[in-house]
mmCIF file of C-alpha atoms in Angstrom:
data_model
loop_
_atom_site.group_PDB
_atom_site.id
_atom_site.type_symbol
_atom_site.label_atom_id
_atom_site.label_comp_id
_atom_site.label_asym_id
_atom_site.label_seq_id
_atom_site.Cartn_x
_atom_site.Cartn_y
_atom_site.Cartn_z
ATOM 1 C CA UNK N 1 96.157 204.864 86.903
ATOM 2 C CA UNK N 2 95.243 206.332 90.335
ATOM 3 C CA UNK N 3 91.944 209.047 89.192
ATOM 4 C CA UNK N 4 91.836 212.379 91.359
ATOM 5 C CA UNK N 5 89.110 214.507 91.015
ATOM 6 C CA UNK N 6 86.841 216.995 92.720
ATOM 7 C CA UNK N 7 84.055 214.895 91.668
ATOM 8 C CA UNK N 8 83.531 212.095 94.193
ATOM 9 C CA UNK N 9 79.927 210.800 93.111
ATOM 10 C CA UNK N 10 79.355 207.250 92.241
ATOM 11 C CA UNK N 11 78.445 207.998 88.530
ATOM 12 C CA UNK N 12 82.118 209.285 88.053
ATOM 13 C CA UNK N 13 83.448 207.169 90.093
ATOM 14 C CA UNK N 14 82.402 203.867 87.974
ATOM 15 C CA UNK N 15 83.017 205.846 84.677
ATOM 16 C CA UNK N 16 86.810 206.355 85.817
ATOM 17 C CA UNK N 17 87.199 202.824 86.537
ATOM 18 C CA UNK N 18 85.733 201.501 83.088
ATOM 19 C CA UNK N 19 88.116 204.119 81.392
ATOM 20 C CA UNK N 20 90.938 201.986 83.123
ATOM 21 C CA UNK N 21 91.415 203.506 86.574
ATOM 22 C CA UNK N 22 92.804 201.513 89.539
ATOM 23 C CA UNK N 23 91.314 203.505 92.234
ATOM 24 C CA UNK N 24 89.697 206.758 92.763
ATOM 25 C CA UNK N 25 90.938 209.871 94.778
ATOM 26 C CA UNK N 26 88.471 212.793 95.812
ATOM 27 C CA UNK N 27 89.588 216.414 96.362
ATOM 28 C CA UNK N 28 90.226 217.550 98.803
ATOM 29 C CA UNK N 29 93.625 215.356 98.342
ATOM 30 C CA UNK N 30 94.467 213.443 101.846
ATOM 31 C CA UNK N 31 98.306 212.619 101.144
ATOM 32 C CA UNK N 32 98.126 210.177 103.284
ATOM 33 C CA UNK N 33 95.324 208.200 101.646
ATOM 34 C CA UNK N 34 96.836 209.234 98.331
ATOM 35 C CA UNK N 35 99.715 207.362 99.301
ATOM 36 C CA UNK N 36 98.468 204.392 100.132
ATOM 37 C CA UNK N 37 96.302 204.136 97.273
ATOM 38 C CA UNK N 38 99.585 204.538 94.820
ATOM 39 C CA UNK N 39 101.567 201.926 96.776
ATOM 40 C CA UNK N 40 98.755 199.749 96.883
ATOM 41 C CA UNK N 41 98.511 200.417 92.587
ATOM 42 C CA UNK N 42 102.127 200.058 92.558
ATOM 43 C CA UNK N 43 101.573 196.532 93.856
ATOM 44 C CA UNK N 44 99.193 195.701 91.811
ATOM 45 C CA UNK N 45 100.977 196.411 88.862
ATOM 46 C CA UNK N 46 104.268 194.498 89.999
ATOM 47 C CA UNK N 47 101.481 191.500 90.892
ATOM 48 C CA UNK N 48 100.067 191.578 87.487
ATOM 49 C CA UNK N 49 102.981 191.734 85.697
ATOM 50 C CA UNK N 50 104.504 188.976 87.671
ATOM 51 C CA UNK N 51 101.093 187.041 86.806
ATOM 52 C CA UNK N 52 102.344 187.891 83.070
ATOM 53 C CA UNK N 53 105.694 186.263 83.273
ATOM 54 C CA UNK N 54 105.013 183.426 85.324
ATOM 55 C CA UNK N 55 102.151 182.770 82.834
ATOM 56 C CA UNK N 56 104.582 183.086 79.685
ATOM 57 C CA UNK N 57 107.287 180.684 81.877
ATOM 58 C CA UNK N 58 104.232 177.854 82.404
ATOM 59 C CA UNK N 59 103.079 178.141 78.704
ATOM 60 C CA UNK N 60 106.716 177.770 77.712
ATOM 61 C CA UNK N 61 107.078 174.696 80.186
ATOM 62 C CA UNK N 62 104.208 173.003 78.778
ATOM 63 C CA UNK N 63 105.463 173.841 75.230
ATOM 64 C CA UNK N 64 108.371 172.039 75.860
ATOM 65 C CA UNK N 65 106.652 169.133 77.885
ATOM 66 C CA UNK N 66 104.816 168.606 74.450
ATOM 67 C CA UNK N 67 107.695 168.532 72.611
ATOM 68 C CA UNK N 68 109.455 166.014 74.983
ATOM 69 C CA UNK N 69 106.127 163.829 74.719
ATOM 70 C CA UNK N 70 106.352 163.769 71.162
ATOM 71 C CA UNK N 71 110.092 162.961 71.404
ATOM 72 C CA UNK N 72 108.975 159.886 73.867
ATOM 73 C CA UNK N 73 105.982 158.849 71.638
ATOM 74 C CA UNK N 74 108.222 159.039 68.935
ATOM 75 C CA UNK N 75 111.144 156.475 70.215
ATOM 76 C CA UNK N 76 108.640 153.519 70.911
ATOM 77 C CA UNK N 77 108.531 151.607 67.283
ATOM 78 C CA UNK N 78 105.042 152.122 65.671
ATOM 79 C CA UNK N 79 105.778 149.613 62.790
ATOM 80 C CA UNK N 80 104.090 146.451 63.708
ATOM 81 C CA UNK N 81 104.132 144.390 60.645
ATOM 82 C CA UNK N 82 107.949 143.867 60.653
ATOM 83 C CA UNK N 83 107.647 139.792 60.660
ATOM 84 C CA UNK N 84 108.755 137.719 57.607
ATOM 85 C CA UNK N 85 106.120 136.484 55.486
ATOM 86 C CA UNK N 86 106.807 132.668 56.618
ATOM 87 C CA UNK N 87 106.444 133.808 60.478
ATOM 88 C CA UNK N 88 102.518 134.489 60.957
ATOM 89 C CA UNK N 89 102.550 136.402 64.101
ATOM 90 C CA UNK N 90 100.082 139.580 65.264
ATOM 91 C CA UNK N 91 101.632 142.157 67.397
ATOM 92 C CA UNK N 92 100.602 145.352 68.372
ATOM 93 C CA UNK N 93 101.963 147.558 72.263
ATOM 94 C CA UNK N 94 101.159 151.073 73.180
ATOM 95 C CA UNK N 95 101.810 153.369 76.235
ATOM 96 C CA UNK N 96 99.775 155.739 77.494
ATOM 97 C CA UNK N 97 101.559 158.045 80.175
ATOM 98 C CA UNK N 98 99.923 159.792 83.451
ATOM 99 C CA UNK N 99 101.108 162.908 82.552
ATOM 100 C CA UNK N 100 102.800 164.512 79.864
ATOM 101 C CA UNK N 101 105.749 162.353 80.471
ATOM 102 C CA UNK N 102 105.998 158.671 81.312
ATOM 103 C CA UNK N 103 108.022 155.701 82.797
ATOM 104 C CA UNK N 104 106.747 153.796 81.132
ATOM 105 C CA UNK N 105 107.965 151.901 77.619
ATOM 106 C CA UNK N 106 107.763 149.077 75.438
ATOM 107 C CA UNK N 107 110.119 147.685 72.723
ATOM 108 C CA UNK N 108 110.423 145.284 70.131
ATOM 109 C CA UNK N 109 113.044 144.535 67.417
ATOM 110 C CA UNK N 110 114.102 141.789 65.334
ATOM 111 C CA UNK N 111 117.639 140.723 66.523
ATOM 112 C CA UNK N 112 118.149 138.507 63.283
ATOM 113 C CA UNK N 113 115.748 137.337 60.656
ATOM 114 C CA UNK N 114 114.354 134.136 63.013
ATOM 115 C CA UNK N 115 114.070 136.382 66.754
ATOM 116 C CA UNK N 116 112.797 138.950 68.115
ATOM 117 C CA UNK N 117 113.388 140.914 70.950
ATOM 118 C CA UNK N 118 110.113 141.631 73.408
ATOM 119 C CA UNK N 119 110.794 144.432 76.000
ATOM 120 C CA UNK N 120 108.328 146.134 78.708
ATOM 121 C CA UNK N 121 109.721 148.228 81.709
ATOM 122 C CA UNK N 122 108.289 150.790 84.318
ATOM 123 C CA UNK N 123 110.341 153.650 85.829
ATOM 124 C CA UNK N 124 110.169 154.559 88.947
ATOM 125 C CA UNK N 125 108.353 157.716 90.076
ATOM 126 C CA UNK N 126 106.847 160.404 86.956
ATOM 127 C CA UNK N 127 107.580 163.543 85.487
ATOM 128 C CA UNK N 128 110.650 164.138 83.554
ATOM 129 C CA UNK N 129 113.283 162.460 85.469
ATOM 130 C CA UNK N 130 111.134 159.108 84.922
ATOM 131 C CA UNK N 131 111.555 160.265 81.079
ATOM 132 C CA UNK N 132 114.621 160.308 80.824
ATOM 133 C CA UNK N 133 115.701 157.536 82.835
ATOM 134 C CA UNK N 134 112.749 155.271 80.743
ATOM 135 C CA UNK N 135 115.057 156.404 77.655
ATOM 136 C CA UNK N 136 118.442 155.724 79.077
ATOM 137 C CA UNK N 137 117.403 152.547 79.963
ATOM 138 C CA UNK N 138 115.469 151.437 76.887
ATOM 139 C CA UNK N 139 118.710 152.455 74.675
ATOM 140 C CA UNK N 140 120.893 150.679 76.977
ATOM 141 C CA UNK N 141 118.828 147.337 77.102
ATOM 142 C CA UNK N 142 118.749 147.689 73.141
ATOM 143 C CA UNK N 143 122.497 148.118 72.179
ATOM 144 C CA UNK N 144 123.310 145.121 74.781
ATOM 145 C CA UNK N 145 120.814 142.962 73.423
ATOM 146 C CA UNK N 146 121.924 143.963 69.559
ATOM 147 C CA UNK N 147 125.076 141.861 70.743
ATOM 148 C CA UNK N 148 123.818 138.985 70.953
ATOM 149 C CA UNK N 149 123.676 138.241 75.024
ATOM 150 C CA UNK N 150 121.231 136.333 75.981
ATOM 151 C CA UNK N 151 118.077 137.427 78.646
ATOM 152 C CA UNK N 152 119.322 137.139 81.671
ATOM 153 C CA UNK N 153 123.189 138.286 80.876
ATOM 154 C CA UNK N 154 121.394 141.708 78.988
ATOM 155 C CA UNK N 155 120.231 142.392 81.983
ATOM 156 C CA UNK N 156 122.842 141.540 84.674
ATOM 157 C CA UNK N 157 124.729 144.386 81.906
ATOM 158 C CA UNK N 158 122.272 146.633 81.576
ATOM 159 C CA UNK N 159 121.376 146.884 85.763
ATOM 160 C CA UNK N 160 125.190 147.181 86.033
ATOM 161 C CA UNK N 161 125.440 150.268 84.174
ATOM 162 C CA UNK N 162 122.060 151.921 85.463
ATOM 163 C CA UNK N 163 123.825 151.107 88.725
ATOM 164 C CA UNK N 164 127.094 152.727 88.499
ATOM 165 C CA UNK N 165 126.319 156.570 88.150
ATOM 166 C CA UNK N 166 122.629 156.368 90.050
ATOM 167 C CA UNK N 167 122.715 159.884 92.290
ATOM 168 C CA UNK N 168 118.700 159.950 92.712
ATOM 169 C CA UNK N 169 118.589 156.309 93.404
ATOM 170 C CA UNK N 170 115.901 155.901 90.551
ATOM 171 C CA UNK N 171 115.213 151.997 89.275
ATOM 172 C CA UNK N 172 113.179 149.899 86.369
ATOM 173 C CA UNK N 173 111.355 146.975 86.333
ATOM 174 C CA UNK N 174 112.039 144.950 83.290
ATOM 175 C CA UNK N 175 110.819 141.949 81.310
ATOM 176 C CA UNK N 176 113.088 141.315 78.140
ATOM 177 C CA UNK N 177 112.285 138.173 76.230
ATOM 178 C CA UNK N 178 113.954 136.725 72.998
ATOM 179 C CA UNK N 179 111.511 134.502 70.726
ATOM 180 C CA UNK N 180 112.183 132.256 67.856
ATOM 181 C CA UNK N 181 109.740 132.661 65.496
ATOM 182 C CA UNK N 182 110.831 129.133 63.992
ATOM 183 C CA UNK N 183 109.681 127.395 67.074
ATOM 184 C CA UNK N 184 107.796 129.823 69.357
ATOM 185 C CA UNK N 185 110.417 129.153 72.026
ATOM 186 C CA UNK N 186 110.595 132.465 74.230
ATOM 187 C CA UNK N 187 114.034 132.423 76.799
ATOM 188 C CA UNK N 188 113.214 135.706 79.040
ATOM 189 C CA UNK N 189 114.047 137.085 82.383
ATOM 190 C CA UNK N 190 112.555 139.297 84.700
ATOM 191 C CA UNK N 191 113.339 141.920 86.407
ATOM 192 C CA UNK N 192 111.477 142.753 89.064
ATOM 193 C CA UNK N 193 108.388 143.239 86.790
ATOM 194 C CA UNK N 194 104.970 142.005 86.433
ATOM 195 C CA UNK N 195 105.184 138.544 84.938
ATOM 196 C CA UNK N 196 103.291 138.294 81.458
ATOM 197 C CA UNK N 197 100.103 136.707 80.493
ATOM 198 C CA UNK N 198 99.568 133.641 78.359
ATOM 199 C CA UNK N 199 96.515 132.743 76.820
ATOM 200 C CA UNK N 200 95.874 130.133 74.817
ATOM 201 C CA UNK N 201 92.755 129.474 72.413
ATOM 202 C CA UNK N 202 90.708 128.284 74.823
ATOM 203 C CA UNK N 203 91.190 131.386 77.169
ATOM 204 C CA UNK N 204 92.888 129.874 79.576
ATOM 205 C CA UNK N 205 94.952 132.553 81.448
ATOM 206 C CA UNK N 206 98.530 132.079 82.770
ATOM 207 C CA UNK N 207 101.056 134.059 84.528
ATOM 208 C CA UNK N 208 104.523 132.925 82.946
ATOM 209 C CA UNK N 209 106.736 131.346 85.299
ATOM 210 C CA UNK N 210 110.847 132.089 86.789
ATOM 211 C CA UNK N 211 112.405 133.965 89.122
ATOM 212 C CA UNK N 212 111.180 137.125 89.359
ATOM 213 C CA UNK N 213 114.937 138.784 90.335
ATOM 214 C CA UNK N 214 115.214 142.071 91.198
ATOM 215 C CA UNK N 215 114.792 145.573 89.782
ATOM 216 C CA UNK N 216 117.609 147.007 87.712
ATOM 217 C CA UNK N 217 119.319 149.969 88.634
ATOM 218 C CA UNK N 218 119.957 148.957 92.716
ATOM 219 C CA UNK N 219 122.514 146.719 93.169
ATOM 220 C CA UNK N 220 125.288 146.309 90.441
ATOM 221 C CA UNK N 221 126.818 142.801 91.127
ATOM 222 C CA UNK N 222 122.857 141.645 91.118
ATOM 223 C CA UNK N 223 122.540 138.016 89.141
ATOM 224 C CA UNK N 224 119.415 137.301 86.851
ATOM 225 C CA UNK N 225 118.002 134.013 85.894
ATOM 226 C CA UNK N 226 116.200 133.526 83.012
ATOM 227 C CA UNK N 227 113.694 130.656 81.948
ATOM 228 C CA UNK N 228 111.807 129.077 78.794
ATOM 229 C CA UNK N 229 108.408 128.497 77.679
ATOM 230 C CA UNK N 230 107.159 127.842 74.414
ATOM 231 C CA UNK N 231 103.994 129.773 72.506
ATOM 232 C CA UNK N 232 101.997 127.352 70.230
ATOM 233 C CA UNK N 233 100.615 128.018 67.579
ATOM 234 C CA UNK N 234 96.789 130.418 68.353
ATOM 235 C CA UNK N 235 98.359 131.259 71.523
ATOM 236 C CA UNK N 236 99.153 135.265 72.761
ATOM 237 C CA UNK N 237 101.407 136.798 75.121
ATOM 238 C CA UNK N 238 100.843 139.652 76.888
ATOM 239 C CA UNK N 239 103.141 142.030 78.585
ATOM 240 C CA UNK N 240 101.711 145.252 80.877
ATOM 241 C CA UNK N 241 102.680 147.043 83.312
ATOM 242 C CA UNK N 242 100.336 147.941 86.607
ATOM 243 C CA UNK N 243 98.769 151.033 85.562
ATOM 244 C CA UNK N 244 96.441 148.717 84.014
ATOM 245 C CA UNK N 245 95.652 146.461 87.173
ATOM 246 C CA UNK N 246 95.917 149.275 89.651
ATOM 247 C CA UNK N 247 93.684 151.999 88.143
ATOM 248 C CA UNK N 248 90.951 153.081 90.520
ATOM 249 C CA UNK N 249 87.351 154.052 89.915
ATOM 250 C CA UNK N 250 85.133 156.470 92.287
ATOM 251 C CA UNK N 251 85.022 154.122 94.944
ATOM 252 C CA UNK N 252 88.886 153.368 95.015
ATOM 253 C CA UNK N 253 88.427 150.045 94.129
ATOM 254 C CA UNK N 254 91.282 148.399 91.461
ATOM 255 C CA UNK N 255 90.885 147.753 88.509
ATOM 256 C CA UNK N 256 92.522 144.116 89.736
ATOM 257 C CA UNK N 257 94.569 141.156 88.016
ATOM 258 C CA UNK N 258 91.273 139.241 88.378
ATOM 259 C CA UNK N 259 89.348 141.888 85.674
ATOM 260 C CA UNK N 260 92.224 141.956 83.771
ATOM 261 C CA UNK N 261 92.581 137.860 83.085
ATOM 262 C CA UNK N 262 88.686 138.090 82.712
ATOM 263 C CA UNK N 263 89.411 140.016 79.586
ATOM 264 C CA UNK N 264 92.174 138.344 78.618
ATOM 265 C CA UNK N 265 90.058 135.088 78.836
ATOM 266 C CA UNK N 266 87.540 136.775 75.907
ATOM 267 C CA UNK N 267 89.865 137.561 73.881
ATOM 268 C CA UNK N 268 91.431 134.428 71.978
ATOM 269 C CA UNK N 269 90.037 135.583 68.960
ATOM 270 C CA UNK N 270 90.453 139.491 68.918
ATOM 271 C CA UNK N 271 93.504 140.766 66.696
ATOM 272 C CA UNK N 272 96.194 142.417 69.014
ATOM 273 C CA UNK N 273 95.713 146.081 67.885
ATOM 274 C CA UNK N 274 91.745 145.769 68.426
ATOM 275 C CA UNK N 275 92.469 143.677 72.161
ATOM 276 C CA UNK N 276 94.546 146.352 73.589
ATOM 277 C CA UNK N 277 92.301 149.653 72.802
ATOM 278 C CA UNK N 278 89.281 147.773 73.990
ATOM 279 C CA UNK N 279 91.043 146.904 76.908
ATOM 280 C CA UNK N 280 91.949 150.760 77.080
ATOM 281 C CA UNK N 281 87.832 151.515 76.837
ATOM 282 C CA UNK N 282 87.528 148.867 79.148
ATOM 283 C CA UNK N 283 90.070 150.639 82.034
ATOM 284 C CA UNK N 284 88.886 154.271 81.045
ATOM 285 C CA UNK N 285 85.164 153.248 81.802
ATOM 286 C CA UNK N 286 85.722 151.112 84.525
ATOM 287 C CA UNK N 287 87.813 154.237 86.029
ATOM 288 C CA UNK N 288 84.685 156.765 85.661
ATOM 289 C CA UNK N 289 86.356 159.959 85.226
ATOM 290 C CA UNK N 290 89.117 159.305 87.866
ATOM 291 C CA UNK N 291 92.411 160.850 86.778
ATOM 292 C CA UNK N 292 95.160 158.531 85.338
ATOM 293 C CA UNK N 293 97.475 157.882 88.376
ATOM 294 C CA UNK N 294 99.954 155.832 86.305
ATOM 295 C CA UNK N 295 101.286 155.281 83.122
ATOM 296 C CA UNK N 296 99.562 152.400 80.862
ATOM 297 C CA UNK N 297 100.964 150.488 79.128
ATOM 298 C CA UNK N 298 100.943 147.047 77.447
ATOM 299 C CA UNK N 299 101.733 144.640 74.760
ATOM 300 C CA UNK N 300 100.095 141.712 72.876
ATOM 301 C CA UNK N 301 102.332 139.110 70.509
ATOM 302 C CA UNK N 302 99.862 136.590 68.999
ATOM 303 C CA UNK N 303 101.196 133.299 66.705
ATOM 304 C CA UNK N 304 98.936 132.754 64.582
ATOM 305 C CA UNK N 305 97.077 129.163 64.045
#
């Protein structure tokens, strides 16, 4: 509303604009001012209504980047106590994304009743497209490795097919592991990704071993190798990806491999589900209110003594 009135003094000035006025015109009228002052309400009015929409559009958009958090949350298994009772084994994994959305994902899943399948991967870039090419990937890597192929051959399957229909060029480092939980033998291949930790019960700390190949989803006649190592019994393995290791604090400095085997080291005796949320604490604190530039995530299989 554009006020006109023969009454120009400050008092009804200020009691047109609490009564909702945009702008106040005195008599007598200058068109010419008048004008102006409607085009510039006219503005206002298209401004604030555009303020309206575009603030209904970004609650909508963050309604459904909720949602597709849930959804993401929701695909990475939660049951951790899926071991026969003759295999005593402690496992507990959990991702923690950047944004709303993350690259980020772990998987485990027992391919018959004496393995297991150990997964941990890390998209490239964030956001949504990350999302969705984390779950294309994961279901992939599962339904190959449901068939019974062996480490190195899931993968040289799964990087083929990421491969072939690739228009944004996106990849995934990938660790996928099979264990027998008979012998604690673990065949597993790499792709590209951070090797794993193993720490035995004296907290000695020890990046697994292999060929560390190369990330799936850029070349599709890529070969993988895989190699073997065995857990004993009291000994844990621990997959991650670098958002642990590369989180910065105030002064940019990393959170580091070295602080992160340093834990590892104290923790021989710490069940898995208790080792990784301290280690969460531990990253969060050490990071001092710096936001969360990547995507955490990590996982912990422990056979027990």
């Amino acid at each position: 509303t554009v006020m006109v009135s023969a009454y120009g003094n400050m008092k009804n000035i200020r009691s047109a604009m609490n009564h909702g006025a945009y702008d106040f015109v005195t008599k007598p009228i200058d068109f010419a001012d008048l004008e102006a002052t409607i085009k510039k309400a006219i503005k206002e009015i298209e401004l604030q209504k555009l303020a309206a929409r575009t603030k209904k559009k970004l609650e909508q958009i963050q309604k459904e980047l909720h949602a597709a958090s849930e959804v993401q949350q929701s695909i990475l298994p939660k049951k951790f106590s899926i071991f026969p009772p003759e295999y005593p084994f402690d496992l507990y994994a959990e991702m923690i994304p950047a944004k709303e959305v993350g690259g980020d994902f772990y998987d485990f899943f027992m391919l018959d009743n004496d393995h297991l399948g150990l997964v941990i991967g890390d998209v490239s870039g964030k956001g949504m497209a990350s999302a969705l090419f984390m779950a294309i990937s994961r279901t992939l890597l599962k339904a190959v490795a449901h068939k019974g192929y062996p480490p190195a051959d899931c993968l040289e399957q799964v990087n083929y097919l990421l491969s072939q229909d690739n228009p944004t060029c996106m990849f995934v480092t990938l660790f996928y592991g099979v264990l027998d939980l008979s012998s604690g033998d673990l065949i597993y291949c790499n792709g590209g990704h951070n090797f794993p930790y193993l720490v035995n019960s004296k907290g000695t700390v020890s990046a697994l071993g292999g060929s560390s190949n190369i990330a799936l989803g850029i070349l599709e006649d890529a070969k993988f190798e895989s190699s073997t190592i065995r857990i004993e019994d009291g000994q844990q393995l621990v997959l991650y990806t670098d958002g642990i290791t590369e989180a910065i604090n105030q002064q940019f400095e990393e959170f580091s491999e070295e602080k992160f085997r340093a834990y590892l080291s104290g923790c021989v005796h710490t069940p898995a589900r208790e080792m990784i949320k301290e280690l969460i604490r531990e990253v969060n604190q050490f990071a001092a209110g710096m936001p969360q530039a990547d995507d955490i995530t990590t996982l912990v299989i422990r056979r027990m003594a």
